[in-house]
Amino acid sequence: MHRFICLLFTLIIMFTTLQPNQIQAEDKNDSIAKNAQSAILMEKNSGMTLYDKNADKELPPASMTKIMTLLLIMEELDKENLKLDEKIRISEHAASMGGSQIFLEAGEEMTVEDLLKGVAVASGNDASVALAERIAGSEEEFVKQMNQKAKDLGLKNTKFQNPTGLPADDHYSTAHDMAVMARELLIHEEITDYTSIYDDYLRKGEKNEFWLVNTNKLIKSYPGMDGLKTGFTEKAKYCLTASAKKDDLHMIAVVMGAEKPKERNEAITSLLDYGFGQYEGIKLHGKEEVLHEMTNPRGTPNTLALVPEKDVVVLKKKNEAKSNYQTSITLNEKVELPIKKGDHMGWVTVNNGKEEVSKVRLEASEPVNKANILELWKRSFRNLAGFEKF
């Protein structure tokens, strides 16, 4: 009996000692994104995840699906396969889309830029399908491109059935995957020229003038917010992938499965407040800074400046001492001509001691074409004559 009482007393002491830490952990988790089924906070430049809650849980993303749609649109614009002033004729299929729409009519023509506004600001399902059909020939082919891009980005918990986010079986993603897609979309900086619009007009001055109002109300109330995409269906509930900047930090916050718009916005605000309140960014290199010069004797020009894809930023907690960071450059082994501006040429890696804390792609700052025979002859002659290379 004495031994039993001693054992019971010991267990009571242990439980009393451990309980406060468990409560603190629960309180800490509950104070951030408490009304979301899943959530994540990621810093865009460093790619670091600062907070997550069930971030790999597969859920319907609703209209946040359009982040991938917008990414493919921006890539086509960058490749000049699509131009902002190009007019697209609206198909019967695109005009038939339900849900959020800009009320396109079959046979109507609208510019790519206005359709892009319709997607980014008003979450137009009809505008999304119209652009998808223009890019890939059909909605089905565009969805194949969406899923291939998800695979290219290493996303293992995402599958799309349409470019809109309208309810469909086997259409899902995760908070983590949405953050990665958003990070890739934000590489195309012009996208925030559209996602940060609070209101605008389509068909201005015409009988069928349409007032665009951003579905993300935090654009107007949260400092530094410039996008990106809301979502809602009965099954998905209220979702939002948000982007906001402050100093050298660029945060991406994702919330999925909130019951009410207010709860969704509170969850996003709590994530962003946590990130900006607890962390600070240290910019080591700007995105236009030349970090390496590559020489190619068969190219014109024969010297190519390499720049980082985005600002090279590392994060630290505000109460931590600044570390001594080491930066190293790794170049791709094989480089074939011609080279396009923005082509991936290598990596810039940042280490804190033995720990890798950031890795950013190195890109070509300008195009390089194959030198013609005359240019190669001139270089050979100048080299043989001992003249300076050019």
XYZ file of C-alpha atoms in Angstrom:
390
model
C 0.000 0.000 0.000
C 2.834 2.389 0.918
C 4.534 1.727 -2.445
C 1.252 2.347 -4.284
C 0.710 5.700 -2.518
C 4.302 6.782 -3.352
C 3.808 5.828 -7.005
C 0.500 7.705 -7.168
C 2.089 10.791 -5.573
C 4.953 10.682 -8.120
C 2.502 10.481 -11.037
C 0.546 13.458 -9.691
C 3.747 15.543 -9.488
C 4.740 14.543 -13.038
C 1.295 15.414 -14.424
C 1.300 18.791 -12.630
C 4.774 19.613 -13.989
C 4.001 18.660 -17.630
C 0.534 20.163 -17.896
C 1.508 23.882 -18.272
C 3.748 23.129 -21.281
C 0.940 21.245 -22.987
C -1.477 24.110 -22.353
C 1.027 26.654 -23.662
C 1.519 24.645 -26.844
C -2.225 24.367 -27.392
C -2.708 28.062 -26.649
C 0.030 28.977 -29.101
C -1.485 26.835 -31.862
C -5.006 27.974 -31.111
C -4.100 31.645 -31.367
C -3.068 31.346 -35.042
C -5.530 30.349 -37.774
C -7.691 28.815 -35.076
C -10.835 28.549 -37.214
C -9.200 27.020 -40.300
C -9.075 23.330 -41.168
C -5.573 23.840 -42.542
C -3.158 26.746 -42.870
C 0.420 27.660 -43.687
C 2.669 30.717 -43.530
C 5.596 30.813 -45.955
C 8.121 33.575 -46.650
C 8.293 33.980 -50.417
C 11.935 34.967 -50.964
C 13.520 32.395 -48.664
C 10.864 29.713 -49.153
C 10.887 29.050 -45.397
C 7.736 27.737 -43.731
C 7.154 29.684 -40.522
C 3.916 28.063 -39.393
C 1.692 25.219 -40.516
C -1.502 23.562 -39.390
C -2.487 20.379 -41.240
C -0.711 21.925 -44.245
C -0.625 18.624 -46.188
C -4.308 17.816 -45.716
C -6.016 17.325 -49.095
C -9.027 19.624 -49.391
C -11.052 21.232 -52.203
C -9.340 24.547 -53.029
C -12.388 26.194 -54.665
C -11.379 29.304 -56.639
C -7.846 29.262 -55.236
C -7.450 26.838 -58.153
C -7.119 29.981 -60.276
C -3.636 30.563 -58.837
C -2.449 27.777 -61.128
C -4.587 29.154 -63.960
C -3.002 32.588 -63.490
C 0.478 31.046 -63.363
C 0.033 29.397 -66.770
C -1.416 32.628 -68.201
C 1.572 34.657 -66.949
C 4.001 32.123 -68.380
C 2.340 32.410 -71.797
C 2.574 36.204 -71.592
C 6.272 35.942 -70.714
C 6.865 33.661 -73.698
C 4.958 36.165 -75.872
C 2.586 33.398 -76.959
C -0.145 35.653 -75.588
C -0.413 39.451 -75.669
C -2.393 41.712 -73.366
C -4.050 43.606 -76.212
C -5.075 40.446 -78.105
C -8.843 40.006 -78.393
C -10.338 36.607 -77.597
C -13.686 35.482 -78.947
C -15.790 33.909 -76.193
C -17.090 30.382 -76.793
C -20.494 29.025 -75.816
C -18.755 26.771 -73.303
C -16.879 29.620 -71.591
C -20.010 31.773 -71.469
C -21.966 28.926 -69.829
C -19.848 28.823 -66.663
C -21.764 29.309 -63.425
C -20.581 30.622 -60.077
C -18.455 33.777 -59.992
C -18.427 35.353 -63.441
C -18.069 38.566 -65.406
C -21.099 37.649 -67.551
C -19.363 37.050 -70.851
C -21.618 36.374 -73.821
C -20.943 33.803 -76.522
C -19.404 35.520 -79.543
C -18.289 38.544 -77.524
C -14.675 39.644 -77.889
C -12.579 40.820 -74.967
C -8.878 41.577 -74.573
C -6.546 39.264 -72.699
C -5.865 42.047 -70.192
C -9.551 42.539 -69.368
C -10.062 38.784 -69.073
C -7.018 38.637 -66.799
C -8.596 41.321 -64.607
C -11.798 39.293 -64.610
C -9.929 36.285 -63.228
C -7.638 38.085 -60.770
C -10.128 40.581 -59.339
C -13.608 39.085 -59.706
C -12.648 35.377 -59.833
C -14.523 35.001 -63.112
C -15.043 31.365 -64.055
C -16.072 32.371 -67.571
C -12.922 34.476 -68.011
C -10.766 31.610 -66.717
C -12.187 29.144 -69.248
C -11.943 31.650 -72.107
C -8.216 32.117 -71.441
C -7.715 28.381 -70.923
C -9.278 27.664 -74.322
C -7.105 30.296 -75.991
C -3.900 28.893 -74.470
C -4.462 25.154 -74.855
C -7.249 24.834 -77.421
C -9.708 23.373 -74.931
C -10.429 23.372 -71.211
C -9.458 19.691 -71.014
C -6.031 20.279 -72.558
C -5.442 23.237 -70.254
C -6.203 21.058 -67.220
C -3.538 18.628 -68.428
C -1.074 21.538 -68.460
C -2.161 22.514 -64.936
C -1.490 19.030 -63.606
C 1.829 18.806 -65.446
C 2.905 22.128 -63.922
C 1.931 20.840 -60.466
C 4.116 17.803 -61.118
C 6.992 20.027 -62.314
C 6.754 21.994 -59.053
C 7.005 18.761 -57.059
C 3.450 18.968 -55.725
C 2.318 15.495 -54.698
C -1.014 16.344 -53.104
C -2.685 18.355 -55.848
C -4.946 17.321 -58.700
C -7.089 19.550 -60.899
C -10.209 18.764 -62.920
C -10.905 22.304 -64.157
C -9.277 25.779 -64.233
C -11.970 27.402 -62.096
C -12.325 25.492 -58.829
C -15.983 24.696 -59.452
C -16.958 21.524 -57.538
C -15.651 18.341 -59.170
C -14.745 14.867 -57.955
C -11.029 14.225 -57.432
C -10.174 17.954 -57.495
C -8.013 18.779 -54.485
C -4.939 20.514 -53.135
C -3.323 21.448 -49.816
C -2.338 24.629 -48.018
C 1.325 23.776 -48.607
C 0.844 23.171 -52.325
C -1.171 26.367 -52.745
C 1.660 28.320 -51.082
C 4.212 26.815 -53.474
C 2.018 27.699 -56.463
C 1.565 31.233 -55.121
C 5.322 31.588 -54.662
C 5.865 30.575 -58.288
C 3.143 32.941 -59.492
C 4.687 35.861 -57.590
C 7.903 35.451 -59.574
C 5.850 37.145 -62.294
C 5.733 40.456 -60.443
C 3.239 42.029 -62.855
C 0.524 39.724 -61.507
C 0.108 41.936 -58.436
C -0.764 44.846 -60.762
C -4.031 42.921 -61.158
C -4.499 41.029 -57.884
C -4.050 44.263 -55.885
C -6.873 46.075 -57.728
C -9.778 46.649 -55.354
C -12.297 47.742 -57.980
C -12.358 48.531 -61.700
C -14.677 48.372 -64.710
C -14.958 46.188 -67.783
C -16.672 47.476 -70.946
C -16.448 50.993 -69.471
C -19.106 53.318 -70.877
C -20.991 50.550 -72.684
C -24.508 49.311 -71.932
C -23.144 46.092 -70.459
C -20.519 47.865 -68.294
C -19.425 45.577 -65.446
C -18.088 46.679 -62.065
C -15.251 44.505 -60.808
C -14.860 44.299 -57.040
C -12.064 42.257 -55.474
C -13.293 39.210 -53.596
C -10.363 39.680 -51.170
C -11.511 42.500 -48.887
C -8.186 42.453 -46.984
C -6.655 44.240 -49.994
C -8.176 47.403 -48.587
C -7.545 46.832 -44.884
C -4.287 44.892 -44.376
C -1.104 46.975 -44.954
C 1.088 45.665 -47.759
C -1.401 43.102 -49.081
C -1.265 42.678 -52.866
C -3.260 39.490 -53.537
C -3.832 36.740 -54.261
C -6.975 34.591 -54.473
C -10.070 33.755 -52.450
C -12.241 30.669 -52.766
C -15.612 29.372 -51.625
C -17.872 26.390 -52.266
C -20.222 24.601 -49.873
C -17.712 21.772 -49.534
C -14.497 23.840 -49.470
C -15.916 26.530 -47.163
C -14.031 29.850 -47.125
C -10.432 29.810 -48.375
C -7.783 32.423 -49.122
C -4.212 32.501 -50.373
C -2.855 35.926 -49.420
C 0.336 37.799 -50.247
C 1.687 40.752 -48.263
C 4.978 42.683 -48.143
C 6.736 44.567 -45.359
C 10.351 45.754 -45.575
C 12.418 42.817 -46.902
C 9.770 40.234 -46.058
C 7.155 38.913 -48.463
C 4.696 36.589 -46.753
C 2.361 34.033 -48.293
C -0.473 32.903 -46.012
C -2.977 30.179 -46.929
C -6.165 29.303 -45.055
C -8.555 26.514 -46.081
C -11.910 25.416 -44.704
C -13.031 28.361 -42.553
C -16.760 28.440 -41.806
C -17.260 32.191 -42.333
C -15.555 34.983 -44.321
C -14.761 36.817 -41.088
C -13.087 33.716 -39.623
C -11.075 33.238 -42.819
C -9.861 36.846 -42.733
C -9.052 36.645 -39.021
C -7.019 33.494 -39.660
C -5.042 35.134 -42.485
C -4.448 38.233 -40.370
C -3.198 36.131 -37.447
C -0.714 34.319 -39.710
C 0.632 37.510 -41.251
C 0.830 39.312 -37.891
C 2.802 36.381 -36.502
C 5.238 36.369 -39.420
C 5.864 40.103 -39.538
C 5.919 40.364 -35.742
C 8.360 37.533 -35.044
C 10.720 37.569 -38.046
C 12.859 39.957 -40.000
C 14.496 39.568 -43.377
C 18.133 40.171 -44.232
C 18.615 40.903 -47.930
C 21.979 39.593 -49.072
C 21.581 40.251 -52.800
C 19.043 42.111 -54.918
C 17.342 40.413 -57.858
C 19.132 42.667 -60.368
C 22.596 42.272 -58.820
C 25.162 40.524 -61.044
C 26.509 37.577 -59.042
C 28.559 35.887 -61.777
C 29.694 36.445 -65.341
C 29.742 33.477 -67.687
C 31.936 33.451 -70.786
C 30.926 31.528 -73.895
C 33.342 31.929 -76.840
C 30.670 30.792 -79.319
C 27.952 33.160 -78.096
C 27.029 36.712 -78.886
C 27.499 38.486 -76.609
C 30.261 36.213 -75.382
C 29.952 37.325 -71.747
C 26.664 36.814 -69.898
C 25.783 38.360 -66.537
C 23.890 36.046 -64.177
C 21.412 37.491 -61.679
C 19.216 35.873 -58.996
C 15.640 35.025 -59.909
C 14.459 37.040 -56.890
C 15.965 38.859 -53.924
C 18.235 36.584 -51.900
C 16.772 36.972 -48.414
C 17.340 34.989 -45.239
C 15.119 35.072 -42.185
C 15.877 35.267 -38.530
C 13.831 35.714 -35.403
C 13.948 39.310 -34.239
C 15.402 38.324 -30.859
C 18.235 36.251 -32.389
C 21.719 37.527 -33.151
C 22.664 38.064 -36.798
C 24.674 35.166 -38.236
C 27.580 35.156 -40.661
C 26.123 33.830 -43.906
C 28.207 32.247 -46.657
C 27.099 32.480 -50.290
C 28.226 30.054 -53.004
C 27.543 29.847 -56.752
C 26.910 26.585 -58.621
C 26.594 26.666 -62.428
C 24.768 24.206 -64.641
C 27.205 21.770 -66.256
C 25.810 21.987 -69.778
C 24.752 25.252 -71.381
C 23.407 25.167 -74.912
C 22.940 28.137 -77.226
C 20.771 30.046 -77.809
C 20.025 31.273 -74.280
C 16.866 33.210 -73.488
C 16.604 35.961 -70.913
C 15.483 34.317 -67.658
C 16.854 30.859 -68.501
C 17.966 28.858 -65.467
C 21.783 28.882 -65.396
C 22.635 27.687 -61.882
C 22.064 28.317 -58.194
C 23.096 30.730 -55.467
C 23.101 28.929 -52.119
C 23.259 30.572 -48.698
C 24.586 28.657 -45.694
C 24.681 29.427 -42.001
C 27.594 27.218 -40.984
C 26.703 23.761 -42.301
C 22.984 24.541 -42.575
C 21.550 25.573 -45.949
C 19.130 28.434 -45.292
C 18.275 29.636 -48.805
C 18.652 28.551 -52.416
C 17.749 30.788 -55.361
C 18.001 30.152 -59.093
C 20.536 32.096 -61.148
C 19.134 33.417 -64.405
C 20.453 34.832 -67.667
C 20.130 38.624 -67.585
C 19.863 38.860 -71.389
C 19.593 36.580 -74.434
C 22.692 35.008 -75.998
C 22.621 33.802 -79.591
C 25.067 31.668 -81.542
C 27.863 33.787 -82.975
C 28.034 33.732 -86.780
C 31.133 32.675 -88.717
C 32.317 36.264 -89.211
C 32.127 37.008 -85.475
C 33.992 33.796 -84.623
C 36.687 34.626 -87.211
C 37.143 38.132 -85.770
C 37.536 36.736 -82.242
C 40.057 34.145 -83.373
C 42.034 36.804 -85.221
C 42.080 39.186 -82.269
C 43.151 36.381 -79.918
C 45.962 35.304 -82.225
C 47.067 38.903 -82.666
C 47.109 39.367 -78.897
C 44.310 41.923 -78.867
C 41.894 42.173 -76.013
C 38.830 39.931 -76.272
C 35.509 41.548 -76.925
